[in-house]
mmCIF file of C-alpha atoms in Angstrom:
data_model
loop_
_atom_site.group_PDB
_atom_site.id
_atom_site.type_symbol
_atom_site.label_atom_id
_atom_site.label_comp_id
_atom_site.label_asym_id
_atom_site.label_seq_id
_atom_site.Cartn_x
_atom_site.Cartn_y
_atom_site.Cartn_z
ATOM 1 C CA MET J 1 -0.204 0.091 -0.308
ATOM 2 C CA THR J 2 1.493 3.488 -1.416
ATOM 3 C CA PHE J 3 -0.783 5.365 2.037
ATOM 4 C CA VAL J 4 -0.969 4.647 5.690
ATOM 5 C CA ASP J 5 -5.111 3.551 6.386
ATOM 6 C CA GLY J 6 -6.219 6.053 8.492
ATOM 7 C CA PRO J 7 -6.281 9.310 9.241
ATOM 8 C CA VAL J 8 -3.214 11.220 10.140
ATOM 9 C CA THR J 9 -2.968 14.585 12.548
ATOM 10 C CA VAL J 10 -1.045 17.266 12.701
ATOM 11 C CA ARG J 11 -0.877 20.209 15.459
ATOM 12 C CA VAL J 12 1.495 22.933 13.912
ATOM 13 C CA PRO J 13 2.496 26.138 16.255
ATOM 14 C CA ALA J 14 1.677 29.705 15.571
ATOM 15 C CA THR J 15 4.673 31.624 15.998
ATOM 16 C CA SER J 16 5.951 34.961 15.518
ATOM 17 C CA ALA J 17 8.825 36.278 13.154
ATOM 18 C CA ASN J 18 11.463 39.715 13.137
ATOM 19 C CA LEU J 19 10.852 40.039 16.930
ATOM 20 C CA GLY J 20 12.063 43.376 17.171
ATOM 21 C CA PRO J 21 15.243 43.590 14.722
ATOM 22 C CA GLY J 22 15.768 39.835 12.973
ATOM 23 C CA PHE J 23 14.119 41.184 9.933
ATOM 24 C CA ASP J 24 13.276 37.932 7.952
ATOM 25 C CA SER J 25 15.743 36.033 10.258
ATOM 26 C CA LEU J 26 14.417 35.966 13.512
ATOM 27 C CA GLY J 27 11.586 33.961 15.039
ATOM 28 C CA MET J 28 9.399 31.882 17.605
ATOM 29 C CA ALA J 29 7.419 29.429 18.033
ATOM 30 C CA LEU J 30 5.151 30.423 20.282
ATOM 31 C CA THR J 31 2.327 27.911 22.594
ATOM 32 C CA TRP J 32 -0.255 28.953 19.880
ATOM 33 C CA TYR J 33 -1.117 25.610 17.677
ATOM 34 C CA ASP J 34 -3.609 24.417 14.555
ATOM 35 C CA GLU J 35 -5.153 21.239 14.015
ATOM 36 C CA VAL J 36 -5.287 19.535 10.897
ATOM 37 C CA THR J 37 -6.124 15.980 10.310
ATOM 38 C CA ALA J 38 -6.683 14.738 6.739
ATOM 39 C CA GLU J 39 -7.557 10.868 5.118
ATOM 40 C CA VAL J 40 -6.962 9.504 1.830
ATOM 41 C CA THR J 41 -10.093 8.702 -0.042
ATOM 42 C CA GLU J 42 -11.227 6.901 -2.794
ATOM 43 C CA SER J 43 -11.189 10.637 -4.716
ATOM 44 C CA GLY J 44 -12.344 13.690 -5.058
ATOM 45 C CA LEU J 45 -10.966 16.691 -2.600
ATOM 46 C CA THR J 46 -13.317 17.421 0.362
ATOM 47 C CA PHE J 47 -12.395 19.893 3.405
ATOM 48 C CA ASP J 48 -14.467 20.605 6.959
ATOM 49 C CA ILE J 49 -13.300 24.153 8.685
ATOM 50 C CA GLU J 50 -13.332 25.073 12.268
ATOM 51 C CA GLY J 51 -12.696 28.520 14.101
ATOM 52 C CA GLU J 52 -10.628 31.242 12.169
ATOM 53 C CA GLY J 53 -10.911 32.290 8.767
ATOM 54 C CA ALA J 54 -13.955 29.334 8.437
ATOM 55 C CA ASP J 55 -15.904 31.322 6.553
ATOM 56 C CA GLU J 56 -13.866 33.043 4.600
ATOM 57 C CA VAL J 57 -10.794 30.235 3.282
ATOM 58 C CA PRO J 58 -11.206 28.576 -0.011
ATOM 59 C CA ARG J 59 -12.490 24.591 0.415
ATOM 60 C CA ASP J 60 -11.182 23.660 -3.185
ATOM 61 C CA GLU J 61 -7.218 23.338 -4.798
ATOM 62 C CA THR J 62 -6.309 26.540 -4.309
ATOM 63 C CA HIS J 63 -6.531 26.375 -0.105
ATOM 64 C CA LEU J 64 -2.890 26.910 1.263
ATOM 65 C CA LEU J 65 -3.308 23.749 2.657
ATOM 66 C CA TYR J 66 -3.627 21.137 -0.334
ATOM 67 C CA ARG J 67 -1.106 23.854 -2.589
ATOM 68 C CA ALA J 68 1.729 22.577 0.358
ATOM 69 C CA MET J 69 0.311 18.778 0.088
ATOM 70 C CA ALA J 70 0.321 18.976 -3.588
ATOM 71 C CA ALA J 71 4.029 20.192 -3.773
ATOM 72 C CA ALA J 72 4.738 16.890 -0.766
ATOM 73 C CA PHE J 73 3.051 14.553 -2.696
ATOM 74 C CA ASP J 74 4.825 16.076 -5.747
ATOM 75 C CA LEU J 75 8.057 15.925 -4.353
ATOM 76 C CA LEU J 76 7.601 11.651 -3.174
ATOM 77 C CA ALA J 77 6.306 10.831 -6.400
ATOM 78 C CA GLU J 78 2.912 9.814 -4.943
ATOM 79 C CA HIS J 79 -0.341 11.195 -5.863
ATOM 80 C CA PRO J 80 -3.595 10.373 -3.095
ATOM 81 C CA SER J 81 -6.811 9.221 -4.959
ATOM 82 C CA GLY J 82 -8.793 11.415 -2.771
ATOM 83 C CA LEU J 83 -8.514 13.725 0.306
ATOM 84 C CA HIS J 84 -10.510 14.769 3.135
ATOM 85 C CA LEU J 85 -8.728 17.577 4.991
ATOM 86 C CA THR J 86 -10.497 18.527 8.829
ATOM 87 C CA CYS J 87 -9.363 22.146 10.158
ATOM 88 C CA ARG J 88 -9.432 23.407 13.227
ATOM 89 C CA ASN J 89 -8.138 27.099 12.861
ATOM 90 C CA THR J 90 -7.405 28.360 16.135
ATOM 91 C CA ILE J 91 -4.410 30.899 14.909
ATOM 92 C CA PRO J 92 -5.575 34.106 14.224
ATOM 93 C CA HIS J 93 -5.280 35.251 9.954
ATOM 94 C CA GLY J 94 -3.462 37.782 8.846
ATOM 95 C CA ARG J 95 -2.698 38.843 12.299
ATOM 96 C CA GLY J 96 1.321 38.551 12.093
ATOM 97 C CA LEU J 97 1.175 35.486 13.541
ATOM 98 C CA GLY J 98 2.472 32.831 10.748
ATOM 99 C CA SER J 99 -1.215 31.344 9.980
ATOM 100 C CA SER J 100 0.129 31.216 6.225
ATOM 101 C CA ALA J 101 3.235 28.623 7.301
ATOM 102 C CA ALA J 102 0.881 26.444 9.659
ATOM 103 C CA ALA J 103 -1.053 25.863 6.915
ATOM 104 C CA ILE J 104 2.524 24.937 5.055
ATOM 105 C CA VAL J 105 4.100 23.323 7.747
ATOM 106 C CA ALA J 106 0.914 21.380 8.552
ATOM 107 C CA GLY J 107 0.213 20.100 4.738
ATOM 108 C CA VAL J 108 3.917 19.927 3.677
ATOM 109 C CA VAL J 109 4.266 16.949 7.403
ATOM 110 C CA LEU J 110 0.577 15.079 6.551
ATOM 111 C CA ALA J 111 1.988 15.231 2.775
ATOM 112 C CA ARG J 112 5.103 12.931 4.512
ATOM 113 C CA ALA J 113 3.455 10.982 7.007
ATOM 114 C CA LEU J 114 0.226 9.781 4.600
ATOM 115 C CA VAL J 115 2.681 7.983 2.359
ATOM 116 C CA ASP J 116 4.504 4.853 3.848
ATOM 117 C CA GLY J 117 7.595 5.505 4.630
ATOM 118 C CA GLY J 118 7.795 9.006 3.580
ATOM 119 C CA ALA J 119 9.471 10.121 6.890
ATOM 120 C CA ASP J 120 12.263 7.666 5.464
ATOM 121 C CA ARG J 121 12.257 9.245 1.614
ATOM 122 C CA VAL J 122 12.305 12.795 3.177
ATOM 123 C CA ASP J 123 14.539 14.500 6.067
ATOM 124 C CA ASP J 124 13.146 16.838 7.860
ATOM 125 C CA ARG J 125 15.345 19.127 6.235
ATOM 126 C CA THR J 126 13.977 18.667 2.712
ATOM 127 C CA LEU J 127 11.090 19.354 3.909
ATOM 128 C CA PHE J 128 12.062 22.680 5.419
ATOM 129 C CA GLY J 129 13.205 23.542 2.401
ATOM 130 C CA LEU J 130 10.063 22.847 0.707
ATOM 131 C CA ALA J 131 8.426 24.325 2.765
ATOM 132 C CA THR J 132 10.153 27.608 2.685
ATOM 133 C CA ASP J 133 9.661 27.991 -1.482
ATOM 134 C CA LEU J 134 6.053 27.733 -0.589
ATOM 135 C CA GLU J 135 6.668 30.418 2.017
ATOM 136 C CA GLY J 136 9.745 32.900 -0.216
ATOM 137 C CA HIS J 137 11.232 33.331 3.449
ATOM 138 C CA PRO J 138 11.988 31.065 6.277
ATOM 139 C CA ASP J 139 11.378 33.406 8.852
ATOM 140 C CA ASN J 140 8.162 31.563 9.866
ATOM 141 C CA VAL J 141 8.171 28.180 8.289
ATOM 142 C CA ALA J 142 11.509 27.367 10.964
ATOM 143 C CA PRO J 143 10.192 27.803 14.269
ATOM 144 C CA ALA J 144 6.485 26.097 13.334
ATOM 145 C CA LEU J 145 8.311 22.893 12.319
ATOM 146 C CA PHE J 146 11.375 23.067 14.522
ATOM 147 C CA GLY J 147 9.616 25.287 17.348
ATOM 148 C CA GLY J 148 11.435 26.854 19.630
ATOM 149 C CA PHE J 149 13.694 30.308 18.793
ATOM 150 C CA THR J 150 15.492 30.093 15.021
ATOM 151 C CA ILE J 151 17.446 32.261 13.057
ATOM 152 C CA SER J 152 17.457 31.515 9.460
ATOM 153 C CA TRP J 153 19.135 32.751 6.760
ATOM 154 C CA VAL J 154 19.408 31.143 3.118
ATOM 155 C CA ASP J 155 23.128 29.911 1.626
ATOM 156 C CA GLY J 156 23.304 29.573 -1.536
ATOM 157 C CA ALA J 157 19.573 28.591 -2.890
ATOM 158 C CA ALA J 158 18.989 26.793 -0.087
ATOM 159 C CA PRO J 159 17.552 27.326 3.441
ATOM 160 C CA GLU J 160 19.416 27.463 7.167
ATOM 161 C CA THR J 161 17.773 27.155 10.647
ATOM 162 C CA LEU J 162 19.594 27.732 13.493
ATOM 163 C CA ARG J 163 17.440 26.477 16.602
ATOM 164 C CA LEU J 164 18.362 27.042 20.029
ATOM 165 C CA ASP J 165 15.640 26.360 23.074
ATOM 166 C CA VAL J 166 14.617 29.553 24.688
ATOM 167 C CA ASP J 167 12.546 30.218 27.731
ATOM 168 C CA ALA J 168 10.054 33.169 27.897
ATOM 169 C CA ASP J 169 6.329 34.477 29.477
ATOM 170 C CA VAL J 170 4.585 36.452 26.009
ATOM 171 C CA THR J 171 1.993 38.710 26.124
ATOM 172 C CA VAL J 172 -0.157 39.193 21.959
ATOM 173 C CA PHE J 173 -2.389 41.510 21.785
ATOM 174 C CA VAL J 174 -4.402 40.597 18.444
ATOM 175 C CA PRO J 175 -6.845 43.774 16.876
ATOM 176 C CA PRO J 176 -9.997 43.393 15.418
ATOM 177 C CA GLU J 177 -8.893 43.831 11.885
ATOM 178 C CA ALA J 178 -6.024 42.301 9.675
ATOM 179 C CA VAL J 179 -3.621 43.739 7.880
ATOM 180 C CA ALA J 180 -1.963 41.872 4.121
ATOM 181 C CA THR J 181 1.323 41.185 4.340
ATOM 182 C CA SER J 182 1.862 41.765 1.062
ATOM 183 C CA VAL J 183 0.048 45.479 2.056
ATOM 184 C CA ALA J 184 2.972 45.289 4.837
ATOM 185 C CA ARG J 185 6.039 45.067 3.230
ATOM 186 C CA GLY J 186 5.061 47.113 0.030
ATOM 187 C CA LEU J 187 5.338 49.990 2.772
ATOM 188 C CA LEU J 188 9.390 49.244 3.164
ATOM 189 C CA PRO J 189 11.476 50.953 1.541
ATOM 190 C CA ALA J 190 14.349 49.518 -1.289
ATOM 191 C CA GLN J 191 17.178 51.145 0.644
ATOM 192 C CA VAL J 192 17.752 51.796 4.413
ATOM 193 C CA PRO J 193 20.802 54.147 5.947
ATOM 194 C CA HIS J 194 23.986 52.428 6.447
ATOM 195 C CA GLY J 195 23.806 53.365 10.332
ATOM 196 C CA ASP J 196 20.382 51.635 11.001
ATOM 197 C CA ALA J 197 21.502 48.538 9.201
ATOM 198 C CA SER J 198 24.444 48.882 11.538
ATOM 199 C CA PHE J 199 22.509 49.067 14.291
ATOM 200 C CA ASN J 200 19.785 46.698 14.030
ATOM 201 C CA ALA J 201 22.786 44.006 12.984
ATOM 202 C CA GLY J 202 23.179 45.022 16.786
ATOM 203 C CA ARG J 203 20.536 44.249 18.387
ATOM 204 C CA ALA J 204 19.649 41.697 16.765
ATOM 205 C CA ALA J 205 22.587 39.856 17.404
ATOM 206 C CA LEU J 206 22.399 40.852 21.272
ATOM 207 C CA LEU J 207 18.108 39.469 21.278
ATOM 208 C CA VAL J 208 20.212 36.247 20.346
ATOM 209 C CA ALA J 209 21.830 37.156 23.526
ATOM 210 C CA ALA J 210 19.038 38.614 25.373
ATOM 211 C CA LEU J 211 16.852 35.346 24.758
ATOM 212 C CA THR J 212 19.481 32.818 25.811
ATOM 213 C CA GLY J 213 20.360 34.329 29.287
ATOM 214 C CA ALA J 214 20.507 37.739 29.535
ATOM 215 C CA PRO J 215 16.300 38.550 29.586
ATOM 216 C CA GLU J 216 17.718 41.956 31.606
ATOM 217 C CA ARG J 217 19.041 43.190 27.899
ATOM 218 C CA LEU J 218 15.504 42.306 26.287
ATOM 219 C CA ILE J 219 14.024 46.422 25.880
ATOM 220 C CA SER J 220 16.750 47.576 24.253
ATOM 221 C CA ALA J 221 17.509 44.372 22.409
ATOM 222 C CA THR J 222 13.947 44.972 20.833
ATOM 223 C CA GLU J 223 14.776 47.706 19.539
ATOM 224 C CA ASP J 224 14.154 48.085 15.034
ATOM 225 C CA ARG J 225 14.898 50.103 12.930
ATOM 226 C CA LEU J 226 14.325 48.764 9.403
ATOM 227 C CA HIS J 227 10.861 47.899 9.729
ATOM 228 C CA GLN J 228 8.340 49.276 12.015
ATOM 229 C CA THR J 229 8.338 52.206 11.894
ATOM 230 C CA TYR J 230 7.775 52.428 8.269
ATOM 231 C CA ARG J 231 4.678 50.304 8.871
ATOM 232 C CA ALA J 232 3.094 52.296 11.290
ATOM 233 C CA GLU J 233 0.736 54.038 8.485
ATOM 234 C CA ALA J 234 -0.895 50.829 7.820
ATOM 235 C CA MET J 235 -1.715 49.891 11.582
ATOM 236 C CA PRO J 236 -1.215 53.065 13.678
ATOM 237 C CA GLU J 237 -3.519 51.316 16.853
ATOM 238 C CA SER J 238 -0.184 49.183 16.896
ATOM 239 C CA TYR J 239 1.850 51.211 16.313
ATOM 240 C CA LYS J 240 -0.130 53.691 19.159
ATOM 241 C CA LEU J 241 -0.008 49.961 21.590
ATOM 242 C CA LEU J 242 4.106 49.465 20.980
ATOM 243 C CA ARG J 243 5.104 52.876 21.681
ATOM 244 C CA GLN J 244 2.630 52.575 25.115
ATOM 245 C CA LEU J 245 3.943 49.354 26.330
ATOM 246 C CA ARG J 246 7.792 50.504 25.401
ATOM 247 C CA VAL J 247 7.869 53.864 27.078
ATOM 248 C CA GLU J 248 6.553 51.218 29.670
ATOM 249 C CA GLY J 249 9.992 49.714 29.847
ATOM 250 C CA VAL J 250 7.712 46.472 28.446
ATOM 251 C CA PRO J 251 10.190 44.829 25.436
ATOM 252 C CA ALA J 252 7.716 44.725 23.126
ATOM 253 C CA VAL J 253 7.298 44.417 19.168
ATOM 254 C CA VAL J 254 5.444 44.013 16.501
ATOM 255 C CA SER J 255 4.772 40.272 15.317
ATOM 256 C CA GLY J 256 5.415 39.232 11.277
ATOM 257 C CA ALA J 257 4.506 41.645 9.504
ATOM 258 C CA GLY J 258 1.538 42.595 12.399
ATOM 259 C CA PRO J 259 -0.688 43.681 13.036
ATOM 260 C CA THR J 260 -0.868 42.116 16.322
ATOM 261 C CA VAL J 261 2.023 43.475 19.058
ATOM 262 C CA LEU J 262 3.690 41.347 20.913
ATOM 263 C CA ALA J 263 5.517 42.423 24.975
ATOM 264 C CA PHE J 264 7.940 39.819 26.393
ATOM 265 C CA ALA J 265 6.244 39.798 29.634
ATOM 266 C CA HIS J 266 2.869 38.364 31.621
ATOM 267 C CA GLY J 267 1.013 40.819 33.891
ATOM 268 C CA VAL J 268 0.507 43.175 30.820
ATOM 269 C CA GLY J 269 -3.252 42.201 30.006
ATOM 270 C CA ASP J 270 -4.577 45.828 31.273
ATOM 271 C CA ARG J 271 -2.567 47.733 28.757
ATOM 272 C CA THR J 272 -5.079 46.337 25.992
ATOM 273 C CA PRO J 273 -6.966 48.826 23.675
ATOM 274 C CA ASP J 274 -11.087 47.319 23.708
ATOM 275 C CA GLY J 275 -11.873 45.014 20.793
ATOM 276 C CA TRP J 276 -8.387 43.280 21.007
ATOM 277 C CA VAL J 277 -7.682 40.080 22.287
ATOM 278 C CA GLU J 278 -4.489 39.945 24.712
ATOM 279 C CA ARG J 279 -3.221 35.969 25.613
ATOM 280 C CA GLU J 280 -0.702 35.234 27.785
ATOM 281 C CA LEU J 281 1.574 32.337 25.834
ATOM 282 C CA ARG J 282 5.124 30.650 26.473
ATOM 283 C CA VAL J 283 8.291 29.766 23.664
ATOM 284 C CA SER J 284 6.214 26.655 22.385
ATOM 285 C CA SER J 285 10.160 24.129 22.155
ATOM 286 C CA GLN J 286 7.736 22.223 19.860
ATOM 287 C CA GLY J 287 7.267 22.525 16.045
ATOM 288 C CA ALA J 288 4.862 20.617 13.954
ATOM 289 C CA ALA J 289 4.627 16.895 15.619
ATOM 290 C CA LEU J 290 1.918 14.663 14.315
ATOM 291 C CA VAL J 291 -1.038 13.822 16.668
ATOM 292 C CA PRO J 292 -1.260 10.141 17.920
#
């Protein structure tokens, strides 16, 4: 039999990328998860979707989860006759918490797990490369796949990542309105001053040190000059909250492309703006994992 008998389920964490100065390179898995179940059927493609995006995402071959699965099946040279997918979504969409990366990672992990002997044919490094190709950059897919705190880069054409275990309290402030990543990225200038690039290089290095052993340095380590200010016009309320937290001495950043604000602290929920959702989390040591 080419495919395993019965359904396969994967749990994938939300992620936060950039973390202030680590633009397109630093990422972190969070204790907030989507869960997806896939089962090979005799024909067709069907979905059951509940939770975030249930009334908005497509239920056909254009769904990002399915597109990721199809790419992995191509890599494995195995194609099922049909699929039934059940998505239990809790990660907010369009909020800078890695919902797209979670869908991509869930898709490639599920496809490999559905193929009998798939893990022997496609290792994690290859799966990471495929997920990065689908996402366009590795900063979210790395922590979604491997968990923890990740430093990612592209060496030639191949994405690479280094995973570190960190222990940190995290609070996310999620606004009611989404901001498309394409819009946020479109606000960035093609060139930045050399001084700003140098500043961020130092702060990114300091952030690694702060998260792995010097938490008292987090307020300085989370400073950024490359992207957050440029994106403020697309998310003025997020930027206002970010500034408020930082003035009060709370290390805070825009999560990914925003508009969620992430603070490295617990007990700050009283700063939550009206209509926003606040959630206390931790760094998830586990990335995408099959559920028995």
